[in-house]
């Protein structure tokens, strides 16, 4: 064993400083910079099961799980073995190979509404390609998205709500052309009237409605009963396609994803995260007649040098196979329920205001509001308090997402005693927060 570093974060701090010389903010994805919570992000040297270890030798119980892919935990032996074996036979062919078929079959076995699918390299790419297809198939340009839902960083999705912005989107990032943003209409999650208003104001010009069937990127927010069914009806009535972004929820909230959990079949589905088992993979798929519009069968262009990469396919296949064999869903959901109620009790016992939202094994603790059913509720959350909570939990060895509007993930590698240790730490941290708040 290495000697503990002089200070607990010396090495991470040095690495962060070095990273900042070469990469904007020292990161390759913004949330990793800990901007929302402050402090230096720990540099991770290894992960195994539920635990990650940083460069200073600190061990954390991980509830981020690489933002969702690691439903089996870190370095699951079967997944690692599959990747190593595949690597020995070549890293990429840019040509057809059988593992692509196996991954497609594994996905379709659980999600039969993906009559045909295509593999890509990220969720962003999958969502971007799905709306190109939706636009081509309907001959319409506009899309409806929900404020607070995230579908990757393609231009069409980087559009934010403003009051009365139900008909015209405005970009939420410089660099997104106004003309592109104007084709993205914004609606309010869990508010069918706001979707009806989009259709009413844009007759025959909306290609699709894209939604996270369980919102995960404004903190976890379950769909209200009837919301997804209502979207299905509205799309059918107006000749638009319904696109489920199941990048988080696919193989997470149910073996068949949110579509199976809620019994609603979308026209197109966007996948990522779990289907790559920790390697870069995305996929989109849906009704065969739509998917046949894609090149080489149809005119809609979409391609990828590394798409269907053999290592990524191997990791995805192994992950889906272990999920199939071990069917850990009931157990991890039970652990998540335990964590949810433990955190709720801890909040109450500490005299704090807040709530916990949970669907399956994804959950978010919101500070402030007693109920979070919409983006409006979510943005009332006390992010300063969240930042202090995050820092204290990290110090106590519990690695939570470094931003209020994200999901914690429970994996098959967590145990009851992990959950109980996290609840106990949360109790101490929340009590301490109450102390210095008054
Ligand atoms: C993570 C995520 C994406 C983007 O996937 P990347 O692989 O990060 O490009 C898209 N949609 C949802 C719902 C996500 O959570």
GROMACS .gro file of C-alpha atoms in nm, residues 24-425:
model
  402
   24UNK     CA    1  -1.038   2.382  -2.115
   25UNK     CA    2  -1.118   2.368  -1.745
   26UNK     CA    3  -0.897   2.061  -1.720
   27UNK     CA    4  -1.182   1.839  -1.838
   28UNK     CA    5  -1.335   1.670  -2.139
   29UNK     CA    6  -1.693   1.716  -2.021
   30UNK     CA    7  -1.789   2.026  -1.821
   31UNK     CA    8  -1.966   1.876  -1.519
   32UNK     CA    9  -1.646   1.693  -1.421
   33UNK     CA   10  -1.483   2.024  -1.331
   34UNK     CA   11  -1.697   2.045  -1.013
   35UNK     CA   12  -1.800   2.401  -1.109
   36UNK     CA   13  -2.142   2.358  -0.950
   37UNK     CA   14  -2.007   2.241  -0.615
   38UNK     CA   15  -1.658   2.388  -0.591
   39UNK     CA   16  -1.337   2.214  -0.493
   40UNK     CA   17  -1.090   2.020  -0.700
   41UNK     CA   18  -1.227   1.712  -0.872
   42UNK     CA   19  -1.061   1.392  -0.753
   43UNK     CA   20  -0.861   1.222  -1.028
   44UNK     CA   21  -0.966   0.861  -1.040
   45UNK     CA   22  -0.705   0.592  -1.075
   46UNK     CA   23  -0.921   0.283  -1.049
   47UNK     CA   24  -1.269   0.147  -0.995
   48UNK     CA   25  -1.390  -0.190  -0.879
   49UNK     CA   26  -1.743  -0.285  -0.787
   50UNK     CA   27  -1.903   0.006  -0.602
   51UNK     CA   28  -1.574   0.178  -0.523
   52UNK     CA   29  -1.346   0.425  -0.695
   53UNK     CA   30  -1.001   0.524  -0.573
   54UNK     CA   31  -0.842   0.860  -0.643
   55UNK     CA   32  -0.482   0.961  -0.702
   56UNK     CA   33  -0.433   1.035  -0.331
   57UNK     CA   34  -0.550   0.689  -0.231
   58UNK     CA   35  -0.894   0.797  -0.111
   59UNK     CA   36  -1.168   0.539  -0.163
   60UNK     CA   37  -1.523   0.646  -0.238
   61UNK     CA   38  -1.849   0.461  -0.257
   62UNK     CA   39  -1.958   0.566  -0.607
   63UNK     CA   40  -2.314   0.673  -0.689
   64UNK     CA   41  -2.226   0.829  -1.025
   65UNK     CA   42  -2.134   0.509  -1.208
   66UNK     CA   43  -1.986   0.705  -1.499
   67UNK     CA   44  -2.323   0.888  -1.519
   68UNK     CA   45  -2.527   0.576  -1.567
   69UNK     CA   46  -2.353   0.311  -1.777
   70UNK     CA   47  -2.211   0.110  -1.487
   71UNK     CA   48  -2.523  -0.067  -1.367
   72UNK     CA   49  -2.300  -0.367  -1.284
   73UNK     CA   50  -2.045  -0.151  -1.102
   74UNK     CA   51  -1.685  -0.083  -1.202
   75UNK     CA   52  -1.470  -0.337  -1.382
   76UNK     CA   53  -1.721  -0.619  -1.367
   77UNK     CA   54  -1.509  -0.930  -1.433
   78UNK     CA   55  -1.734  -1.060  -1.712
   79UNK     CA   56  -1.733  -0.725  -1.892
   80UNK     CA   57  -1.359  -0.677  -1.855
   81UNK     CA   58  -1.294  -1.030  -1.974
   82UNK     CA   59  -1.513  -0.977  -2.283
   83UNK     CA   60  -1.333  -0.654  -2.371
   84UNK     CA   61  -0.988  -0.806  -2.324
   85UNK     CA   62  -1.083  -1.105  -2.537
   86UNK     CA   63  -1.219  -0.881  -2.813
   87UNK     CA   64  -0.910  -0.660  -2.799
   88UNK     CA   65  -0.690  -0.959  -2.870
   89UNK     CA   66  -0.865  -1.005  -3.201
   90UNK     CA   67  -0.832  -0.650  -3.324
   91UNK     CA   68  -0.950  -0.310  -3.207
   92UNK     CA   69  -1.150  -0.193  -3.504
   93UNK     CA   70  -1.227  -0.318  -3.850
   94UNK     CA   71  -1.451  -0.056  -4.005
   95UNK     CA   72  -1.617  -0.361  -4.150
   96UNK     CA   73  -1.894  -0.604  -4.060
   97UNK     CA   74  -1.849  -0.841  -3.765
   98UNK     CA   75  -2.075  -1.069  -3.565
   99UNK     CA   76  -2.062  -0.879  -3.234
  100UNK     CA   77  -2.267  -0.599  -3.391
  101UNK     CA   78  -2.544  -0.848  -3.458
  102UNK     CA   79  -2.521  -0.991  -3.108
  103UNK     CA   80  -2.555  -0.650  -2.947
  104UNK     CA   81  -2.845  -0.560  -3.174
  105UNK     CA   82  -3.014  -0.890  -3.090
  106UNK     CA   83  -2.957  -0.839  -2.717
  107UNK     CA   84  -3.114  -0.493  -2.734
  108UNK     CA   85  -3.406  -0.603  -2.948
  109UNK     CA   86  -3.481  -0.902  -2.726
  110UNK     CA   87  -3.573  -0.654  -2.450
  111UNK     CA   88  -3.701  -0.373  -2.671
  112UNK     CA   89  -3.897  -0.531  -2.954
  113UNK     CA   90  -4.028  -0.190  -3.065
  114UNK     CA   91  -3.678  -0.129  -3.202
  115UNK     CA   92  -3.756  -0.327  -3.516
  116UNK     CA   93  -3.431  -0.207  -3.667
  117UNK     CA   94  -3.152  -0.016  -3.498
  118UNK     CA   95  -2.819   0.141  -3.572
  119UNK     CA   96  -2.518   0.162  -3.342
  120UNK     CA   97  -2.329   0.488  -3.299
  121UNK     CA   98  -2.066   0.614  -3.052
  122UNK     CA   99  -2.255   0.831  -2.804
  123UNK     CA  100  -2.597   0.933  -2.687
  124UNK     CA  101  -2.548   1.272  -2.849
  125UNK     CA  102  -2.488   1.113  -3.186
  126UNK     CA  103  -2.787   0.882  -3.145
  127UNK     CA  104  -3.027   1.166  -3.056
  128UNK     CA  105  -2.895   1.386  -3.336
  129UNK     CA  106  -2.938   1.105  -3.589
  130UNK     CA  107  -3.285   1.013  -3.462
  131UNK     CA  108  -3.422   1.362  -3.520
  132UNK     CA  109  -3.262   1.380  -3.865
  133UNK     CA  110  -3.450   1.063  -3.945
  134UNK     CA  111  -3.773   1.196  -3.791
  135UNK     CA  112  -3.745   1.511  -3.998
  136UNK     CA  113  -3.677   1.317  -4.316
  137UNK     CA  114  -3.956   1.067  -4.257
  138UNK     CA  115  -4.219   1.334  -4.188
  139UNK     CA  116  -4.090   1.599  -4.425
  140UNK     CA  117  -4.117   1.847  -4.136
  141UNK     CA  118  -3.846   2.056  -3.971
  142UNK     CA  119  -3.964   2.143  -3.621
  143UNK     CA  120  -3.913   1.936  -3.311
  144UNK     CA  121  -4.060   1.967  -2.964
  145UNK     CA  122  -3.837   1.919  -2.665
  146UNK     CA  123  -3.897   1.980  -2.297
  147UNK     CA  124  -3.721   2.247  -2.099
  148UNK     CA  125  -3.484   2.072  -1.861
  149UNK     CA  126  -3.453   1.756  -2.070
  150UNK     CA  127  -3.109   1.678  -2.209
  151UNK     CA  128  -3.047   1.493  -2.532
  152UNK     CA  129  -2.676   1.551  -2.577
  153UNK     CA  130  -2.507   1.859  -2.712
  154UNK     CA  131  -2.615   1.873  -3.076
  155UNK     CA  132  -2.730   2.220  -3.182
  156UNK     CA  133  -3.101   2.141  -3.201
  157UNK     CA  134  -3.111   2.034  -2.838
  158UNK     CA  135  -2.921   2.324  -2.683
  159UNK     CA  136  -3.228   2.534  -2.650
  160UNK     CA  137  -3.360   2.680  -2.330
  161UNK     CA  138  -3.702   2.794  -2.216
  162UNK     CA  139  -3.787   3.157  -2.172
  163UNK     CA  140  -4.127   3.277  -2.059
  164UNK     CA  141  -4.369   3.237  -2.346
  165UNK     CA  142  -4.105   3.049  -2.544
  166UNK     CA  143  -4.345   2.777  -2.642
  167UNK     CA  144  -4.329   2.862  -3.007
  168UNK     CA  145  -3.976   2.991  -3.059
  169UNK     CA  146  -3.663   2.851  -2.901
  170UNK     CA  147  -3.359   3.058  -2.827
  171UNK     CA  148  -3.016   2.897  -2.806
  172UNK     CA  149  -2.874   2.831  -2.462
  173UNK     CA  150  -2.519   2.822  -2.597
  174UNK     CA  151  -2.335   3.069  -2.815
  175UNK     CA  152  -2.251   2.903  -3.142
  176UNK     CA  153  -2.595   2.753  -3.193
  177UNK     CA  154  -2.741   2.934  -3.495
  178UNK     CA  155  -3.069   3.111  -3.424
  179UNK     CA  156  -3.211   2.949  -3.735
  180UNK     CA  157  -3.145   2.602  -3.589
  181UNK     CA  158  -3.278   2.694  -3.246
  182UNK     CA  159  -3.593   2.838  -3.400
  183UNK     CA  160  -3.692   2.491  -3.517
  184UNK     CA  161  -3.680   2.359  -3.160
  185UNK     CA  162  -4.005   2.428  -2.979
  186UNK     CA  163  -4.007   2.411  -2.603
  187UNK     CA  164  -4.270   2.253  -2.389
  188UNK     CA  165  -4.296   2.195  -2.015
  189UNK     CA  166  -4.228   1.847  -1.880
  190UNK     CA  167  -4.538   1.684  -1.728
  191UNK     CA  168  -4.757   1.951  -1.892
  192UNK     CA  169  -4.955   1.818  -2.188
  193UNK     CA  170  -5.123   2.154  -2.246
  194UNK     CA  171  -4.785   2.304  -2.328
  195UNK     CA  172  -4.736   2.033  -2.591
  196UNK     CA  173  -5.085   2.091  -2.734
  197UNK     CA  174  -4.997   2.460  -2.761
  198UNK     CA  175  -4.688   2.373  -2.966
  199UNK     CA  176  -4.898   2.167  -3.206
  200UNK     CA  177  -5.173   2.432  -3.221
  201UNK     CA  178  -4.924   2.700  -3.318
  202UNK     CA  179  -4.734   2.488  -3.571
  203UNK     CA  180  -4.984   2.293  -3.779
  204UNK     CA  181  -4.829   2.017  -3.988
  205UNK     CA  182  -4.475   2.133  -3.921
  206UNK     CA  183  -4.368   1.930  -3.616
  207UNK     CA  184  -4.161   1.622  -3.702
  208UNK     CA  185  -4.133   1.477  -3.354
  209UNK     CA  186  -4.161   1.518  -2.982
  210UNK     CA  187  -3.846   1.401  -2.803
  211UNK     CA  188  -3.863   1.328  -2.432
  212UNK     CA  189  -3.674   1.162  -2.151
  213UNK     CA  190  -3.954   0.929  -2.039
  214UNK     CA  191  -3.814   0.965  -1.688
  215UNK     CA  192  -3.636   1.297  -1.669
  216UNK     CA  193  -3.288   1.256  -1.531
  217UNK     CA  194  -3.113   1.575  -1.631
  218UNK     CA  195  -3.307   1.823  -1.420
  219UNK     CA  196  -3.265   1.588  -1.131
  220UNK     CA  197  -3.481   1.276  -1.139
  221UNK     CA  198  -3.840   1.356  -1.222
  222UNK     CA  199  -4.098   1.085  -1.285
  223UNK     CA  200  -4.354   1.136  -1.560
  224UNK     CA  201  -4.697   1.218  -1.419
  225UNK     CA  202  -4.952   0.940  -1.474
  226UNK     CA  203  -5.090   0.986  -1.824
  227UNK     CA  204  -4.814   1.219  -1.942
  228UNK     CA  205  -4.641   0.972  -2.175
  229UNK     CA  206  -4.971   0.828  -2.298
  230UNK     CA  207  -5.085   1.183  -2.366
  231UNK     CA  208  -4.772   1.249  -2.570
  232UNK     CA  209  -4.840   0.933  -2.769
  233UNK     CA  210  -5.194   1.053  -2.846
  234UNK     CA  211  -5.090   1.405  -2.938
  235UNK     CA  212  -4.819   1.278  -3.172
  236UNK     CA  213  -5.062   1.038  -3.340
  237UNK     CA  214  -5.326   1.306  -3.378
  238UNK     CA  215  -5.083   1.547  -3.541
  239UNK     CA  216  -4.880   1.306  -3.753
  240UNK     CA  217  -4.563   1.358  -3.550
  241UNK     CA  218  -4.325   1.090  -3.427
  242UNK     CA  219  -4.267   1.020  -3.059
  243UNK     CA  220  -3.900   0.979  -2.970
  244UNK     CA  221  -3.802   0.838  -2.632
  245UNK     CA  222  -3.454   0.932  -2.518
  246UNK     CA  223  -3.374   0.625  -2.309
  247UNK     CA  224  -3.002   0.693  -2.287
  248UNK     CA  225  -3.031   0.678  -1.907
  249UNK     CA  226  -3.350   0.477  -1.860
  250UNK     CA  227  -3.279   0.203  -2.115
  251UNK     CA  228  -3.198  -0.120  -1.929
  252UNK     CA  229  -3.201   0.087  -1.606
  253UNK     CA  230  -3.557   0.149  -1.486
  254UNK     CA  231  -3.679  -0.186  -1.623
  255UNK     CA  232  -3.521  -0.460  -1.834
  256UNK     CA  233  -3.718  -0.316  -2.126
  257UNK     CA  234  -3.657   0.047  -2.034
  258UNK     CA  235  -3.916   0.314  -1.965
  259UNK     CA  236  -4.123   0.206  -2.267
  260UNK     CA  237  -4.184  -0.128  -2.096
  261UNK     CA  238  -4.218   0.023  -1.749
  262UNK     CA  239  -4.493   0.261  -1.861
  263UNK     CA  240  -4.633   0.053  -2.147
  264UNK     CA  241  -4.591   0.319  -2.415
  265UNK     CA  242  -4.423   0.238  -2.748
  266UNK     CA  243  -4.241   0.529  -2.909
  267UNK     CA  244  -4.173   0.545  -3.284
  268UNK     CA  245  -3.801   0.595  -3.229
  269UNK     CA  246  -3.578   0.527  -2.930
  270UNK     CA  247  -3.240   0.672  -2.844
  271UNK     CA  248  -3.001   0.460  -2.634
  272UNK     CA  249  -2.653   0.496  -2.487
  273UNK     CA  250  -2.481   0.451  -2.152
  274UNK     CA  251  -2.572   0.096  -2.030
  275UNK     CA  252  -2.566  -0.058  -2.380
  276UNK     CA  253  -2.194   0.024  -2.395
  277UNK     CA  254  -2.118  -0.114  -2.049
  278UNK     CA  255  -1.873   0.174  -1.992
  279UNK     CA  256  -1.737   0.201  -2.347
  280UNK     CA  257  -1.854   0.468  -2.591
  281UNK     CA  258  -2.174   0.345  -2.754
  282UNK     CA  259  -2.508   0.487  -2.856
  283UNK     CA  260  -2.790   0.349  -3.066
  284UNK     CA  261  -3.113   0.460  -3.219
  285UNK     CA  262  -3.388   0.248  -3.355
  286UNK     CA  263  -3.758   0.205  -3.403
  287UNK     CA  264  -4.020   0.116  -3.658
  288UNK     CA  265  -3.868  -0.067  -3.952
  289UNK     CA  266  -4.034   0.151  -4.213
  290UNK     CA  267  -3.870   0.456  -4.056
  291UNK     CA  268  -3.529   0.296  -4.011
  292UNK     CA  269  -3.529   0.181  -4.375
  293UNK     CA  270  -3.502   0.549  -4.470
  294UNK     CA  271  -3.141   0.536  -4.351
  295UNK     CA  272  -2.851   0.491  -4.591
  296UNK     CA  273  -2.770   0.253  -4.749
  297UNK     CA  274  -3.139   0.148  -4.784
  298UNK     CA  275  -3.273   0.500  -4.800
  299UNK     CA  276  -3.164   0.857  -4.860
  300UNK     CA  277  -3.102   0.971  -4.499
  301UNK     CA  278  -2.728   0.986  -4.445
  302UNK     CA  279  -2.572   0.864  -4.122
  303UNK     CA  280  -2.234   0.699  -4.076
  304UNK     CA  281  -1.946   0.635  -3.834
  305UNK     CA  282  -1.587   0.516  -3.871
  306UNK     CA  283  -1.590   0.348  -3.529
  307UNK     CA  284  -1.962   0.271  -3.507
  308UNK     CA  285  -2.020  -0.085  -3.390
  309UNK     CA  286  -1.666  -0.098  -3.255
  310UNK     CA  287  -1.585  -0.457  -3.150
  311UNK     CA  288  -1.465  -0.364  -2.799
  312UNK     CA  289  -1.766  -0.148  -2.734
  313UNK     CA  290  -1.998  -0.419  -2.863
  314UNK     CA  291  -1.825  -0.678  -2.644
  315UNK     CA  292  -1.872  -0.461  -2.334
  316UNK     CA  293  -2.237  -0.398  -2.420
  317UNK     CA  294  -2.314  -0.762  -2.494
  318UNK     CA  295  -2.148  -0.878  -2.171
  319UNK     CA  296  -2.336  -0.616  -1.968
  320UNK     CA  297  -2.674  -0.704  -2.117
  321UNK     CA  298  -2.600  -1.074  -2.075
  322UNK     CA  299  -2.516  -1.039  -1.705
  323UNK     CA  300  -2.830  -0.826  -1.658
  324UNK     CA  301  -3.032  -1.098  -1.827
  325UNK     CA  302  -2.880  -1.381  -1.625
  326UNK     CA  303  -2.875  -1.214  -1.286
  327UNK     CA  304  -3.181  -0.994  -1.327
  328UNK     CA  305  -3.063  -0.757  -1.051
  329UNK     CA  306  -3.340  -0.503  -1.107
  330UNK     CA  307  -3.558  -0.592  -0.811
  331UNK     CA  308  -3.258  -0.592  -0.581
  332UNK     CA  309  -3.109  -0.262  -0.694
  333UNK     CA  310  -3.450  -0.097  -0.693
  334UNK     CA  311  -3.495  -0.219  -0.336
  335UNK     CA  312  -3.157  -0.071  -0.244
  336UNK     CA  313  -3.258   0.256  -0.407
  337UNK     CA  314  -3.584   0.259  -0.211
  338UNK     CA  315  -3.380   0.205   0.105
  339UNK     CA  316  -3.151   0.494   0.013
  340UNK     CA  317  -3.447   0.715  -0.078
  341UNK     CA  318  -3.625   0.661   0.251
  342UNK     CA  319  -3.302   0.682   0.449
  343UNK     CA  320  -3.218   1.017   0.292
  344UNK     CA  321  -3.573   1.146   0.341
  345UNK     CA  322  -3.562   1.051   0.708
  346UNK     CA  323  -3.220   1.210   0.746
  347UNK     CA  324  -3.344   1.534   0.590
  348UNK     CA  325  -3.642   1.540   0.822
  349UNK     CA  326  -3.441   1.446   1.132
  350UNK     CA  327  -3.198   1.730   1.060
  351UNK     CA  328  -3.485   1.974   1.024
  352UNK     CA  329  -3.390   2.047   0.664
  353UNK     CA  330  -3.628   2.126   0.382
  354UNK     CA  331  -3.601   1.902   0.080
  355UNK     CA  332  -3.717   1.588  -0.091
  356UNK     CA  333  -3.593   1.283  -0.276
  357UNK     CA  334  -3.724   1.181  -0.619
  358UNK     CA  335  -3.668   0.827  -0.733
  359UNK     CA  336  -3.759   0.601  -1.022
  360UNK     CA  337  -3.604   0.255  -1.010
  361UNK     CA  338  -3.236   0.289  -0.926
  362UNK     CA  339  -3.204   0.657  -1.020
  363UNK     CA  340  -3.263   0.925  -0.758
  364UNK     CA  341  -3.202   1.288  -0.669
  365UNK     CA  342  -3.203   1.467  -0.335
  366UNK     CA  343  -3.333   1.821  -0.381
  367UNK     CA  344  -3.266   2.077  -0.110
  368UNK     CA  345  -3.544   2.330  -0.054
  369UNK     CA  346  -3.870   2.231  -0.219
  370UNK     CA  347  -4.085   1.966  -0.046
  371UNK     CA  348  -4.208   1.843  -0.380
  372UNK     CA  349  -4.042   1.843  -0.723
  373UNK     CA  350  -4.279   1.766  -1.009
  374UNK     CA  351  -4.167   2.016  -1.269
  375UNK     CA  352  -3.866   2.214  -1.381
  376UNK     CA  353  -4.013   2.514  -1.201
  377UNK     CA  354  -4.002   2.320  -0.873
  378UNK     CA  355  -3.654   2.186  -0.949
  379UNK     CA  356  -3.494   2.523  -1.014
  380UNK     CA  357  -3.613   2.640  -0.672
  381UNK     CA  358  -3.362   2.397  -0.522
  382UNK     CA  359  -3.096   2.542  -0.294
  383UNK     CA  360  -2.783   2.476  -0.499
  384UNK     CA  361  -2.554   2.641  -0.244
  385UNK     CA  362  -2.672   2.394   0.016
  386UNK     CA  363  -2.632   2.112  -0.233
  387UNK     CA  364  -2.271   2.219  -0.289
  388UNK     CA  365  -2.193   2.202   0.084
  389UNK     CA  366  -2.368   1.867   0.114
  390UNK     CA  367  -2.172   1.733  -0.182
  391UNK     CA  368  -1.838   1.848  -0.042
  392UNK     CA  369  -1.905   1.697   0.300
  393UNK     CA  370  -2.025   1.368   0.156
  394UNK     CA  371  -1.719   1.348  -0.065
  395UNK     CA  372  -1.496   1.404   0.235
  396UNK     CA  373  -1.681   1.123   0.413
  397UNK     CA  374  -1.608   0.891   0.120
  398UNK     CA  375  -1.936   0.903  -0.076
  399UNK     CA  376  -1.904   1.011  -0.437
  400UNK     CA  377  -2.227   1.181  -0.548
  401UNK     CA  378  -2.294   1.363  -0.875
  402UNK     CA  379  -2.128   1.705  -0.847
  403UNK     CA  380  -2.440   1.904  -0.939
  404UNK     CA  381  -2.793   1.936  -0.800
  405UNK     CA  382  -2.967   1.861  -1.130
  406UNK     CA  383  -2.826   1.514  -1.185
  407UNK     CA  384  -2.915   1.161  -1.087
  408UNK     CA  385  -2.749   0.932  -0.835
  409UNK     CA  386  -2.731   0.574  -0.955
  410UNK     CA  387  -2.746   0.256  -0.749
  411UNK     CA  388  -2.572  -0.039  -0.914
  412UNK     CA  389  -2.570  -0.414  -0.873
  413UNK     CA  390  -2.234  -0.374  -0.698
  414UNK     CA  391  -2.388  -0.183  -0.405
  415UNK     CA  392  -2.489  -0.372  -0.094
  416UNK     CA  393  -2.730  -0.299   0.186
  417UNK     CA  394  -2.440  -0.208   0.411
  418UNK     CA  395  -2.309   0.043   0.153
  419UNK     CA  396  -2.648   0.207   0.145
  420UNK     CA  397  -2.671   0.211   0.523
  421UNK     CA  398  -2.323   0.363   0.552
  422UNK     CA  399  -2.422   0.635   0.306
  423UNK     CA  400  -2.744   0.704   0.496
  424UNK     CA  401  -2.552   0.727   0.822
  425UNK     CA  402  -2.298   0.968   0.671
   0.00000   0.00000   0.00000
